[in-house]
Amino acid sequence: MPAPVRFELLGVDTRSNARRGLLRTPHGTVETPVFMPVGTQATVKGVVPELLRACGSQMLLANTYHLALRPGEEVVRSLGGLHRFMAWDGPILTDSGGFQAFSLSDRATLTESGVAFRSHLDGSLLDLTPERAIAIQEALGADVAMVLDHCPALPAGKEAVAEATERTIRWARRCQRARTRDDQAVFGILQGGSHADLRSECAERLVEIGFDGYAIGGVSVGESPEEIRKALEVSTPHLPAHQARYLMGVGRPQDVLDAIAAGVDMFDCVLPTRNGRNATCLTRRGPVRMRNAAHKADPRPIEDGCDCPACSRFSRGYIRHLFLADEMLGPILASVHNLAFLHRLVRDAREAIGEGRYDRFRAEALEALGP
Amino acid sequence: MPAPVRFELLGVDTRSNARRGLLRTPHGTVETPVFMPVGTQATVKGVVPELLRACGSQMLLANTYHLALRPGEEVVRSLGGLHRFMAWDGPILTDSGGFQAFSLSDRATLTESGVAFRSHLDGSLLDLTPERAIAIQEALGADVAMVLDHCPALPAGKEAVAEATERTIRWARRCQRARTRDDQAVFGILQGGSHADLRSECAERLVEIGFDGYAIGGVSVGESPEEIRKALEVSTPHLPAHQARYLMGVGRPQDVLDAIAAGVDMFDCVLPTRNGRNATCLTRRGPVRMRNAAHKADPRPIEDGCDCPACSRFSRGYIRHLFLADEMLGPILASVHNLAFLHRLVRDAREAIGEGRYDRFRAEALEALGP
């Protein structure tokens, strides 16, 4: 059976491990490195599909746990699958719910069988086994599904990390066996914390099982940029060069730049939309807080030179007014700009990689961004 | 000086007083009857300008009282005026704040001089005289400004209505004298409740002063459809046929259909966006409540045959999911559909008037809408 999702490596930067590639999916081809906006509940908060397109979104993420609970995967399936449901005809990736076992740990009981959730909505039980995680994702019908993984709570001793890593590998095998759709890719997820031996063993054993791509999990759970870097350093060398690498939950511009240098191809994060709703806008010179009185009569856009649907028409003065007036359009425009910012960051990274100057690009971008 | 806004009467229905016309403004020509979405604070809640265009909006309304308090008319002026501020390059009408003297009466003190408001935001004083209402609206720069009027609280005895009507006429004269912009129209506002003699006298005296168009005020303040009809019946015969007639604050589809039959050209109302935010959608067969469990897996659009940006892509099942999940996109899509519904209603009315069959159109539409 042909791989439903194929990664084509276009080139590697000469002075770093940064890569350019193409991710071919049943819903179109994505240029990598790519940033994926998060649509947890089958909508990127406040942003209609045409604005997602207009700000440069290529591929979206949605969430298995949340959609299984509401509206239920069978409702999504009966309404034509996730693409039709949310009117996004581009590629979609669904997260397996493994991260919710960590982030909603007070509602989750983890056993070898899987994760039993008490719904955060109505207390009903969701028994998320590896098999069920795949079945739900097959019903949702994303282009890329993720295995169910076990992300240990931090701080964790090496023994606990090792145990979670072993379980992640066993669950990955069960996920692989449970697959029935030949038009949906499944990515494995590496655990192992910042332990080189655990990461490398996890990578090798997942590659033995054989997935369509590999994610670096167990980051973006409260660790420092230095710890993210270390996890990447010990993970990426063990991953096949000709398959896609996805760093889950990372979206801070500085971290994205670092991870690209380490050879990561795909990112997702709620940061641009969450910050946008809180009136914080991303710019190449660091964040701008839109409620600030300094913007009161400022005719400039959020970011000079930005061609996004917010910056091309609206002033800082107007957007500040919208936030002070508690108007929905404020969060909408700030989210749109922040997404456009991250999409442009990775687009510029792709260009720099193609021209063999990624290291310089990264250094200059980090300098401008500040800490 | 040439009239900045000219109304061209294209035709009157043979069996009713329904009219078709063109309202030519400095920002384009509007086909009437027209429904104007309300953007009180310089944004139609949740709807970006391109979606307003896509759902058929021709002309918007914004509010003098609210914008004078926040961000302040001088901020709007310094940012290029209202059109530039809110990135709407079509016609805009600003309401004078007279209605807020009624709706925020606990914060307003009315004297012959004008209305003194204690800001609902910070308690600061806004002294809204007729002269100030015009000055603010000139700073905002809408195509059509409204005179400051006195809308009496209901129920009101005839004496109180008469007093408010007299004051409205005196204020209208002061507004007319205060004008300095030759690129902005000013419409007079008729008061007089349902008293034929007061309405006719108010109309005659406003016409003597001479405005660019006339609004029927003092409706949509809690009265029955029958009372609206009566106010229209006693008002419209006294208004010049070749000037635009605007019924303020009316947007219930049944009332719009009736008012068109009485010869009204322009409408505004928060109903489509407010109902949309509350998950109630307008259809030609009456309202549909989107949270209803019946829509759970319903693949149909909000309204069959509707080509709006919501109905052309999204199912009832998806929109219900958005409302249950408290996602912004639910109110956005429901608002867009409701606006499209009202724009289509008046577009169909225009066609029917043009073809001399408005009475039949209205009867059939009212029958389908139900009570």
XYZ file of C-alpha atoms in Angstrom:
742
model
C 0.000 0.000 0.000
C 1.385 3.427 -0.951
C 2.286 5.728 1.920
C -0.603 8.192 2.256
C 1.806 10.893 3.374
C 5.275 11.173 1.903
C 8.003 13.502 2.996
C 10.398 14.698 0.349
C 13.634 16.175 1.653
C 14.571 19.093 -0.595
C 17.773 20.082 1.123
C 19.719 20.526 4.322
C 21.410 23.746 5.377
C 25.185 23.676 5.121
C 25.969 24.980 8.607
C 23.113 23.494 10.655
C 20.746 20.549 10.524
C 17.943 22.767 9.210
C 15.960 21.060 6.443
C 13.552 22.055 3.718
C 11.022 19.580 2.476
C 7.627 18.806 1.085
C 5.002 16.842 2.960
C 2.651 15.312 0.410
C -0.759 14.407 1.818
C -4.144 13.372 0.427
C -5.230 17.003 0.908
C -2.305 18.737 -0.701
C 1.400 19.362 -0.317
C 2.863 21.289 2.580
C 6.165 23.143 2.459
C 8.307 22.450 5.502
C 9.322 23.701 7.993
C 5.630 24.315 8.659
C 3.726 25.795 11.584
C 0.273 24.284 12.185
C -2.413 26.419 13.874
C -4.302 24.558 16.584
C -8.011 23.940 16.114
C -8.578 21.805 19.220
C -12.350 21.614 18.780
C -12.305 21.639 14.961
C -12.001 25.416 14.746
C -8.986 27.682 15.072
C -10.493 30.014 17.647
C -12.152 32.970 15.938
C -10.571 32.481 12.515
C -12.712 31.484 9.526
C -11.060 29.221 6.946
C -10.583 31.993 4.375
C -8.633 34.051 6.915
C -6.508 31.000 7.777
C -5.642 30.690 4.092
C -5.050 34.428 3.772
C -2.565 34.452 6.643
C -0.603 31.562 5.169
C -1.860 28.479 7.019
C -1.063 25.258 5.200
C -2.030 22.508 7.649
C -4.105 22.472 10.837
C -4.187 20.433 14.020
C -7.287 19.155 15.802
C -7.656 17.096 18.957
C -8.856 13.525 19.369
C -9.752 13.707 23.068
C -11.829 16.862 22.715
C -13.615 15.810 19.530
C -14.327 12.294 20.816
C -16.101 13.845 23.788
C -17.833 16.555 21.773
C -19.433 16.217 19.255
C -18.221 12.581 19.140
C -16.202 11.105 16.298
C -19.225 9.381 14.788
C -20.956 12.729 14.402
C -17.893 14.088 12.619
C -17.716 10.980 10.442
C -21.408 11.187 9.567
C -20.966 14.836 8.606
C -18.281 13.888 6.093
C -15.162 13.772 8.254
C -13.078 16.510 9.799
C -12.183 18.337 6.563
C -15.790 18.697 5.502
C -16.952 19.320 9.093
C -14.705 22.347 9.606
C -14.587 23.350 5.928
C -10.810 23.058 5.723
C -9.778 21.301 2.533
C -6.066 21.369 3.313
C -4.130 18.811 5.340
C -5.087 18.151 8.980
C -3.231 16.347 11.758
C -5.005 15.007 14.841
C -3.276 14.721 18.174
C -4.048 11.401 19.876
C -5.113 12.571 23.306
C -1.874 11.395 24.903
C -1.037 14.960 25.838
C -4.390 15.333 27.623
C -3.416 12.390 29.874
C -0.683 14.773 31.034
C -2.493 18.127 30.914
C -5.749 16.769 32.404
C -3.978 14.288 34.707
C -6.456 14.891 37.538
C -9.158 13.430 35.284
C -7.057 10.623 33.798
C -6.126 7.177 35.090
C -3.270 5.589 33.208
C -2.815 1.836 33.047
C -1.076 -0.478 30.604
C -4.386 -0.752 28.790
C -4.598 2.976 28.074
C -5.889 6.191 29.614
C -9.303 6.362 31.233
C -10.617 9.918 31.232
C -13.487 11.333 33.210
C -14.856 13.871 30.727
C -14.134 17.479 31.689
C -17.583 18.248 30.241
C -20.007 15.858 31.892
C -17.978 13.303 33.853
C -18.667 10.501 31.371
C -15.906 7.950 30.782
C -13.631 7.952 27.752
C -11.461 4.851 27.683
C -8.665 5.915 25.389
C -6.647 2.826 24.519
C -4.115 2.864 21.678
C -6.648 0.997 19.545
C -9.411 3.439 20.387
C -7.137 6.430 19.711
C -6.547 5.100 16.205
C -10.221 4.238 15.671
C -11.304 7.737 16.690
C -8.721 9.317 14.425
C -9.771 7.090 11.530
C -13.355 8.264 12.067
C -12.223 11.884 12.165
C -10.245 11.258 8.982
C -7.253 13.579 9.339
C -4.342 13.164 6.936
C -1.976 12.432 9.806
C -2.927 10.609 13.011
C -0.691 10.332 16.066
C -0.041 7.269 18.206
C -1.183 7.332 21.814
C 1.878 8.068 23.935
C 2.670 8.328 27.615
C 4.113 11.710 28.505
C 5.389 11.555 32.113
C 4.674 14.432 34.479
C 7.725 16.587 35.273
C 9.880 16.532 37.279
C 10.313 12.791 36.758
C 13.162 10.532 37.782
C 14.880 8.586 35.038
C 13.105 5.406 36.078
C 9.683 7.003 35.581
C 10.752 8.427 32.233
C 12.075 5.025 31.177
C 8.815 3.367 32.160
C 6.768 5.931 30.192
C 9.089 5.476 27.228
C 8.696 1.699 27.274
C 4.938 2.035 27.494
C 4.971 4.556 24.650
C 6.774 1.990 22.484
C 4.326 -0.795 23.394
C 1.386 1.517 22.692
C 2.933 2.605 19.406
C 3.053 -1.054 18.325
C -0.588 -1.514 19.283
C -1.500 1.637 17.338
C 0.344 0.382 14.291
C -1.513 -2.961 14.452
C -4.878 -1.211 14.880
C -4.688 0.767 11.635
C -7.239 0.019 8.933
C -7.145 3.111 6.691
C -4.620 3.272 3.897
C -5.264 6.957 3.228
C -4.147 8.173 6.639
C -0.589 8.433 7.906
C 0.350 7.628 11.495
C 3.303 9.285 13.189
C 5.139 7.718 16.115
C 5.953 9.826 19.182
C 9.345 9.784 20.900
C 9.518 10.024 24.644
C 12.626 9.745 26.829
C 12.897 13.214 28.338
C 16.397 14.618 28.071
C 18.021 11.206 28.485
C 20.074 10.473 25.390
C 19.965 6.709 25.871
C 16.179 6.614 26.333
C 15.541 8.917 23.377
C 17.824 6.970 21.071
C 16.374 3.625 22.109
C 12.841 4.960 21.704
C 13.680 6.322 18.267
C 15.273 3.066 17.122
C 12.401 0.911 18.304
C 9.753 3.201 16.785
C 11.639 3.177 13.500
C 11.700 -0.642 13.666
C 7.917 -0.598 13.992
C 7.887 1.805 11.064
C 5.819 4.979 11.001
C 5.104 7.591 8.354
C 6.823 10.259 10.411
C 8.068 10.895 13.930
C 7.174 13.395 16.584
C 9.300 14.537 19.479
C 6.967 14.433 22.441
C 7.425 15.163 26.101
C 8.454 18.747 25.451
C 6.432 21.927 25.923
C 5.419 20.567 29.309
C 7.070 23.265 31.371
C 10.748 22.775 30.591
C 13.295 25.448 29.635
C 14.404 26.199 26.057
C 17.702 24.560 27.028
C 15.897 21.342 27.926
C 13.943 21.430 24.647
C 17.239 21.831 22.788
C 18.755 18.909 24.664
C 15.763 16.666 23.941
C 16.071 17.544 20.264
C 19.819 17.010 20.167
C 19.490 13.494 21.513
C 16.442 12.644 19.382
C 16.863 13.877 15.821
C 20.112 12.007 15.009
C 18.209 8.756 15.458
C 15.370 9.632 13.104
C 15.338 8.742 9.413
C 16.428 11.712 7.315
C 13.747 11.033 4.736
C 10.786 11.187 7.063
C 9.064 14.153 8.633
C 9.932 15.290 12.155
C 7.350 17.040 14.248
C 8.027 18.900 17.497
C 4.766 18.861 19.418
C 3.399 21.916 21.200
C 6.250 24.311 20.451
C 5.491 27.732 19.020
C 7.604 30.320 20.820
C 9.425 31.948 17.890
C 12.839 31.509 19.502
C 12.187 27.824 20.170
C 10.925 27.304 16.621
C 14.119 28.823 15.210
C 16.241 26.582 17.420
C 14.268 23.481 16.569
C 14.506 24.153 12.843
C 18.278 24.322 13.276
C 18.087 20.910 14.923
C 16.281 19.488 11.905
C 12.615 19.709 12.847
C 10.041 20.039 10.042
C 6.676 20.561 11.750
C 5.354 22.571 14.690
C 2.056 23.293 16.391
C 1.167 25.532 19.306
C -1.779 27.461 20.758
C 0.565 30.400 21.435
C -0.354 32.625 18.461
C -4.111 32.358 18.995
C -4.024 32.311 22.802
C -1.700 35.326 22.928
C -3.830 37.007 20.278
C -6.952 36.623 22.394
C -5.027 38.190 25.258
C -4.073 41.190 23.101
C -0.413 40.223 22.784
C 0.904 40.362 19.238
C 4.062 38.762 17.918
C 6.482 40.853 15.907
C 10.039 40.316 14.751
C 11.120 42.713 17.515
C 9.277 40.821 20.217
C 5.751 41.021 21.604
C 3.535 44.121 21.402
C 0.699 44.512 23.911
C -2.243 45.965 22.052
C -4.050 47.387 25.108
C -1.125 49.704 25.783
C -2.118 53.388 25.860
C 0.788 54.168 23.528
C -1.241 52.712 20.656
C -4.274 54.969 21.225
C -3.924 57.036 18.047
C -1.182 55.006 16.371
C -1.924 54.710 12.642
C 0.714 52.007 12.117
C -0.216 48.363 11.686
C 0.627 45.803 14.381
C 3.857 45.127 12.499
C 5.396 47.289 9.800
C 5.710 45.490 6.490
C 3.312 42.690 7.455
C 0.837 41.914 4.678
C -1.584 39.870 6.801
C -5.346 40.558 6.680
C -5.054 42.496 9.967
C -1.980 44.614 9.207
C -2.940 45.401 5.630
C -6.050 47.321 6.757
C -6.195 48.039 10.471
C -4.226 50.421 12.687
C -2.903 49.741 16.157
C -5.269 52.489 17.314
C -8.278 50.594 15.965
C -7.168 47.240 17.346
C -6.527 48.770 20.774
C -10.030 50.267 20.629
C -11.479 46.827 19.826
C -9.760 45.257 22.850
C -10.810 48.052 25.201
C -14.370 47.833 23.854
C -14.318 44.034 24.342
C -15.197 43.501 20.698
C -14.642 40.042 19.160
C -12.800 41.568 16.239
C -9.812 42.387 18.494
C -8.984 38.748 19.325
C -9.773 37.789 15.733
C -7.360 40.295 14.183
C -4.610 39.689 16.747
C -4.893 35.921 16.216
C -4.755 36.343 12.452
C -1.649 38.497 12.702
C 0.083 36.123 15.119
C -0.578 33.178 12.836
C 0.704 35.173 9.872
C 3.805 36.043 11.891
C 4.641 32.391 12.597
C 3.854 31.346 9.041
C 6.180 34.077 7.763
C 8.887 33.087 10.230
C 8.954 29.515 8.920
C 8.605 30.708 5.323
C 11.634 32.961 5.753
C 13.408 30.029 7.395
C 12.624 27.867 4.360
C 14.080 30.490 2.060
C 17.185 30.879 4.192
C 17.683 27.120 4.254
C 17.297 26.988 0.486
C 19.961 29.648 0.144
C 22.331 28.051 2.632
C 22.180 30.919 5.108
C 19.947 29.565 7.848
C 22.483 30.046 10.645
C 22.827 33.737 9.880
C 19.072 34.146 9.454
C 18.464 32.481 12.812
C 21.080 34.578 14.616
C 19.653 37.811 13.239
C 16.070 36.798 13.961
C 16.928 35.811 17.546
C 18.806 39.074 18.035
C 15.779 41.083 16.881
C 13.304 39.021 18.920
C 15.184 39.547 22.162
C 14.918 37.127 25.073
C -23.309 73.157 -2.710
C -24.256 69.791 -4.200
C -26.114 67.400 -1.935
C -23.532 64.884 -0.703
C -26.161 62.168 -0.618
C -28.862 61.988 -3.274
C -31.791 59.635 -3.344
C -33.071 58.581 -6.716
C -36.536 57.086 -6.741
C -36.585 54.285 -9.303
C -40.168 53.236 -8.905
C -43.131 52.681 -6.639
C -45.061 49.424 -6.406
C -48.496 49.542 -8.026
C -50.478 48.083 -5.097
C -48.563 49.462 -2.085
C -46.331 52.377 -1.226
C -43.215 50.191 -1.536
C -40.381 52.003 -3.331
C -37.163 51.114 -5.048
C -34.385 53.625 -5.203
C -30.700 54.416 -5.236
C -28.943 56.263 -2.454
C -25.853 57.898 -3.916
C -23.192 58.704 -1.324
C -19.530 59.768 -1.380
C -18.657 56.100 -0.693
C -20.801 54.471 -3.323
C -24.380 53.868 -4.315
C -26.782 51.826 -2.234
C -29.801 50.018 -3.625
C -32.897 50.588 -1.523
C -34.737 49.236 0.380
C -31.526 48.544 2.297
C -30.793 46.931 5.634
C -27.804 48.383 7.511
C -25.886 46.137 9.952
C -25.103 47.861 13.240
C -21.488 48.467 14.166
C -22.083 50.453 17.354
C -18.423 50.633 18.325
C -17.088 50.775 14.742
C -17.267 47.020 14.257
C -20.173 44.774 13.383
C -19.680 42.306 16.215
C -17.485 39.417 15.078
C -17.747 40.067 11.344
C -14.672 41.184 9.379
C -15.310 43.581 6.473
C -14.805 40.933 3.778
C -17.521 38.774 5.364
C -19.826 41.797 5.536
C -19.332 42.285 1.812
C -19.718 38.567 1.133
C -23.076 38.448 2.915
C -24.400 41.421 0.961
C -23.917 44.404 3.273
C -24.021 47.715 1.436
C -24.024 50.343 4.199
C -23.237 50.202 7.920
C -24.329 52.098 11.000
C -22.082 53.269 13.837
C -22.885 55.174 17.004
C -21.957 58.703 17.980
C -22.438 58.351 21.739
C -20.337 55.197 22.015
C -17.543 56.377 19.732
C -17.377 59.815 21.347
C -16.761 58.124 24.693
C -14.400 55.494 23.311
C -12.016 55.937 21.555
C -13.130 59.583 21.176
C -14.023 61.196 17.867
C -10.666 62.968 17.619
C -8.878 59.617 17.734
C -11.091 58.375 14.922
C -10.493 61.566 12.949
C -6.728 61.373 13.466
C -6.778 57.778 12.246
C -8.379 58.861 8.986
C -12.071 58.917 9.875
C -14.543 56.127 10.437
C -14.213 54.457 7.024
C -10.461 54.125 7.318
C -10.656 53.322 11.044
C -12.906 50.296 10.581
C -11.696 49.461 7.056
C -15.151 49.786 5.528
C -14.973 51.704 2.279
C -18.713 51.629 1.652
C -21.265 54.115 2.975
C -21.691 54.594 6.727
C -24.433 56.294 8.740
C -23.910 57.474 12.311
C -26.711 57.622 14.809
C -26.616 60.838 16.822
C -26.837 59.509 20.351
C -30.437 60.626 20.724
C -31.533 57.036 21.136
C -29.040 56.552 23.989
C -30.781 59.386 25.868
C -33.721 56.975 25.863
C -31.958 53.614 26.260
C -29.470 54.879 28.871
C -31.951 57.259 30.488
C -30.665 56.522 33.997
C -27.346 58.045 32.934
C -28.806 60.937 30.919
C -30.158 64.324 31.949
C -32.172 66.022 29.243
C -32.565 69.781 29.104
C -33.337 72.228 26.317
C -29.592 72.546 25.815
C -29.113 68.858 25.056
C -28.433 65.569 26.792
C -25.820 65.315 29.527
C -24.579 61.745 29.842
C -22.590 60.209 32.644
C -20.397 57.780 30.710
C -21.402 54.137 31.175
C -17.653 53.399 31.024
C -15.996 55.686 33.547
C -18.618 58.161 34.771
C -17.114 61.057 32.824
C -19.478 63.668 31.396
C -20.534 63.838 27.765
C -22.555 66.947 27.062
C -24.332 66.032 23.886
C -25.923 69.169 22.482
C -27.275 69.297 18.928
C -24.143 71.232 17.935
C -21.864 68.721 19.597
C -23.711 65.786 18.003
C -23.023 67.284 14.593
C -19.406 68.134 15.453
C -18.733 64.582 16.632
C -20.330 63.143 13.521
C -18.329 65.486 11.305
C -15.160 64.267 13.032
C -16.228 60.654 12.553
C -16.939 61.429 8.915
C -19.826 59.137 8.061
C -21.686 59.686 4.784
C -24.929 60.307 6.652
C -25.213 61.974 10.061
C -28.385 62.130 12.107
C -29.788 65.083 14.017
C -30.015 64.837 17.779
C -33.620 64.036 18.634
C -35.677 63.596 21.776
C -37.311 60.191 21.926
C -39.782 60.184 24.842
C -39.944 57.185 27.158
C -43.048 55.017 26.716
C -45.773 55.033 27.822
C -46.028 58.793 27.359
C -49.092 60.987 27.394
C -49.743 63.085 24.317
C -48.447 66.193 26.058
C -45.082 64.604 26.759
C -44.867 63.351 23.182
C -45.752 66.796 21.897
C -43.067 68.383 24.040
C -40.459 65.908 22.819
C -41.560 66.535 19.247
C -41.243 70.303 19.611
C -37.799 69.908 21.145
C -36.807 67.543 18.366
C -37.728 70.215 15.819
C -35.802 72.939 17.678
C -32.785 70.647 17.977
C -33.044 69.721 14.302
C -32.789 73.426 13.412
C -29.726 73.817 15.642
C -28.158 70.755 14.005
C -28.805 72.156 10.557
C -27.146 75.468 11.518
C -24.163 73.673 13.038
C -23.165 71.838 9.862
C -19.815 72.682 8.295
C -19.069 69.714 6.043
C -20.407 69.695 2.517
C -19.534 66.039 1.954
C -21.798 64.696 4.668
C -25.577 64.401 4.565
C -27.743 65.034 7.608
C -31.089 63.343 8.053
C -33.857 64.776 10.199
C -35.710 62.536 12.662
C -39.486 62.530 13.054
C -40.997 62.107 16.471
C -44.645 62.303 17.411
C -45.426 58.784 18.556
C -48.587 57.426 16.976
C -50.275 60.823 16.949
C -51.099 61.725 13.370
C -51.196 65.466 14.027
C -47.837 65.509 15.831
C -46.159 63.329 13.192
C -47.477 65.395 10.315
C -46.520 68.667 11.948
C -43.066 67.348 12.786
C -42.612 66.164 9.208
C -43.724 69.465 7.714
C -41.482 71.540 9.927
C -38.455 69.313 9.385
C -39.037 69.500 5.641
C -39.185 73.295 5.944
C -35.762 73.220 7.601
C -34.681 70.942 4.777
C -32.688 67.774 5.309
C -31.058 65.260 2.965
C -33.369 62.521 4.152
C -35.813 61.740 6.952
C -35.900 59.103 9.639
C -38.901 57.854 11.516
C -37.794 57.797 15.124
C -39.493 56.905 18.338
C -40.203 53.363 17.202
C -38.453 50.135 18.215
C -38.728 51.309 21.794
C -40.990 48.536 23.000
C -44.145 49.122 20.966
C -46.167 46.528 19.042
C -45.921 45.933 15.267
C -49.357 47.560 15.082
C -48.012 50.723 16.709
C -45.026 50.777 14.349
C -47.429 50.484 11.431
C -49.527 53.339 12.772
C -46.498 55.577 13.270
C -45.469 54.876 9.685
C -48.952 55.453 8.288
C -49.152 58.887 9.822
C -45.540 59.812 8.953
C -44.655 58.748 5.442
C -47.415 60.683 3.601
C -45.817 63.906 4.844
C -42.317 63.104 3.638
C -40.970 64.176 0.231
C -41.209 61.327 -2.262
C -37.790 62.097 -3.661
C -35.875 61.793 -0.432
C -34.802 58.740 1.508
C -36.862 57.466 4.431
C -35.185 55.577 7.213
C -36.973 53.589 9.924
C -34.614 53.507 12.879
C -33.969 50.359 14.890
C -36.341 48.034 13.063
C -35.093 44.663 11.841
C -37.676 42.013 12.637
C -38.327 40.543 9.181
C -42.088 40.930 9.484
C -41.742 44.592 10.507
C -39.295 45.260 7.667
C -41.756 43.830 5.149
C -44.559 45.985 6.542
C -42.421 49.111 6.601
C -41.313 48.603 3.021
C -44.992 48.451 2.060
C -45.440 51.792 3.824
C -42.672 53.340 1.718
C -39.575 53.028 3.909
C -36.162 52.810 2.195
C -33.640 52.174 4.975
C -33.447 50.018 8.096
C -30.985 49.192 10.837
C -31.169 46.810 13.767
C -28.938 44.780 16.091
C -31.353 41.856 15.755
C -29.408 39.754 13.211
C -26.090 39.950 15.065
C -27.547 39.819 18.589
C -29.734 36.837 17.734
C -26.787 35.246 15.957
C -24.646 35.521 19.065
C -27.454 33.843 20.974
C -27.540 30.950 18.475
C -30.841 31.962 16.918
C -30.802 31.999 13.139
C -33.286 33.679 10.839
C -34.804 31.708 7.987
C -37.701 32.342 5.649
C -39.686 29.829 7.725
C -38.944 31.571 11.008
C -36.153 31.276 13.557
C -33.993 28.163 14.037
C -32.245 27.629 17.382
C -28.821 26.242 16.642
C -28.225 24.665 20.071
C -31.190 22.347 19.542
C -30.254 18.650 19.813
C -32.119 18.001 16.563
C -29.196 19.573 14.679
C -26.548 17.272 16.196
C -25.724 15.350 13.026
C -27.688 17.467 10.567
C -25.662 17.932 7.374
C -27.944 20.684 6.056
C -26.964 24.351 6.150
C -28.752 26.784 8.469
C -31.099 27.569 5.579
C -31.529 25.532 2.416
C -30.656 27.497 -0.701
C -28.775 30.227 1.178
C -25.490 31.098 -0.476
C -23.995 33.019 2.468
C -20.443 32.304 3.675
C -21.879 30.236 6.541
C -24.454 28.182 4.631
C -22.271 27.538 1.615
C -19.764 25.548 3.690
C -20.961 24.666 7.176
C -23.568 22.208 8.426
C -26.054 22.730 11.211
C -24.238 19.916 13.014
C -20.960 21.842 12.928
C -22.520 25.140 13.969
C -24.351 23.465 16.860
C -21.013 21.946 17.921
C -19.403 25.408 17.854
C -22.110 26.856 20.118
C -21.955 23.942 22.581
C -18.149 24.199 22.615
C -18.409 27.956 23.210
C -16.281 28.654 20.146
C -16.270 32.187 18.668
C -16.927 30.809 15.213
C -20.505 29.908 16.208
C -21.615 33.515 16.834
C -19.595 34.628 13.814
C -21.274 32.220 11.393
C -24.765 32.735 12.821
C -24.341 36.519 12.600
C -23.116 36.277 9.018
C -26.088 34.137 8.037
C -28.591 36.413 9.781
C -27.178 39.458 8.018
C -27.281 37.607 4.702
C -30.890 36.679 5.430
C -31.950 40.294 5.951
C -29.948 41.504 2.956
C -31.633 38.852 0.821
C -35.059 39.748 2.187
C -34.677 43.373 1.107
C -33.041 42.346 -2.187
C -36.014 40.105 -2.963
C -38.280 42.972 -1.936
C -36.465 45.269 -4.386
C -36.984 42.754 -7.179
C -40.645 42.315 -6.324
C -41.157 46.075 -6.271
C -39.429 46.351 -9.632
C -41.777 43.744 -11.030
C -44.905 45.250 -9.495
C -45.637 42.268 -7.276
C -44.543 43.472 -3.849
C -47.903 42.886 -2.177
C -47.917 39.226 -3.171
C -44.264 38.834 -2.243
C -44.921 40.328 1.179
C -47.995 38.174 1.813
C -46.139 35.002 0.894
C -43.056 35.940 2.909
C -45.161 36.770 5.983
C -47.068 33.506 5.618
C -43.811 31.527 5.536
C -42.253 33.474 8.423
C -45.170 32.823 10.740
C -46.009 35.079 13.679
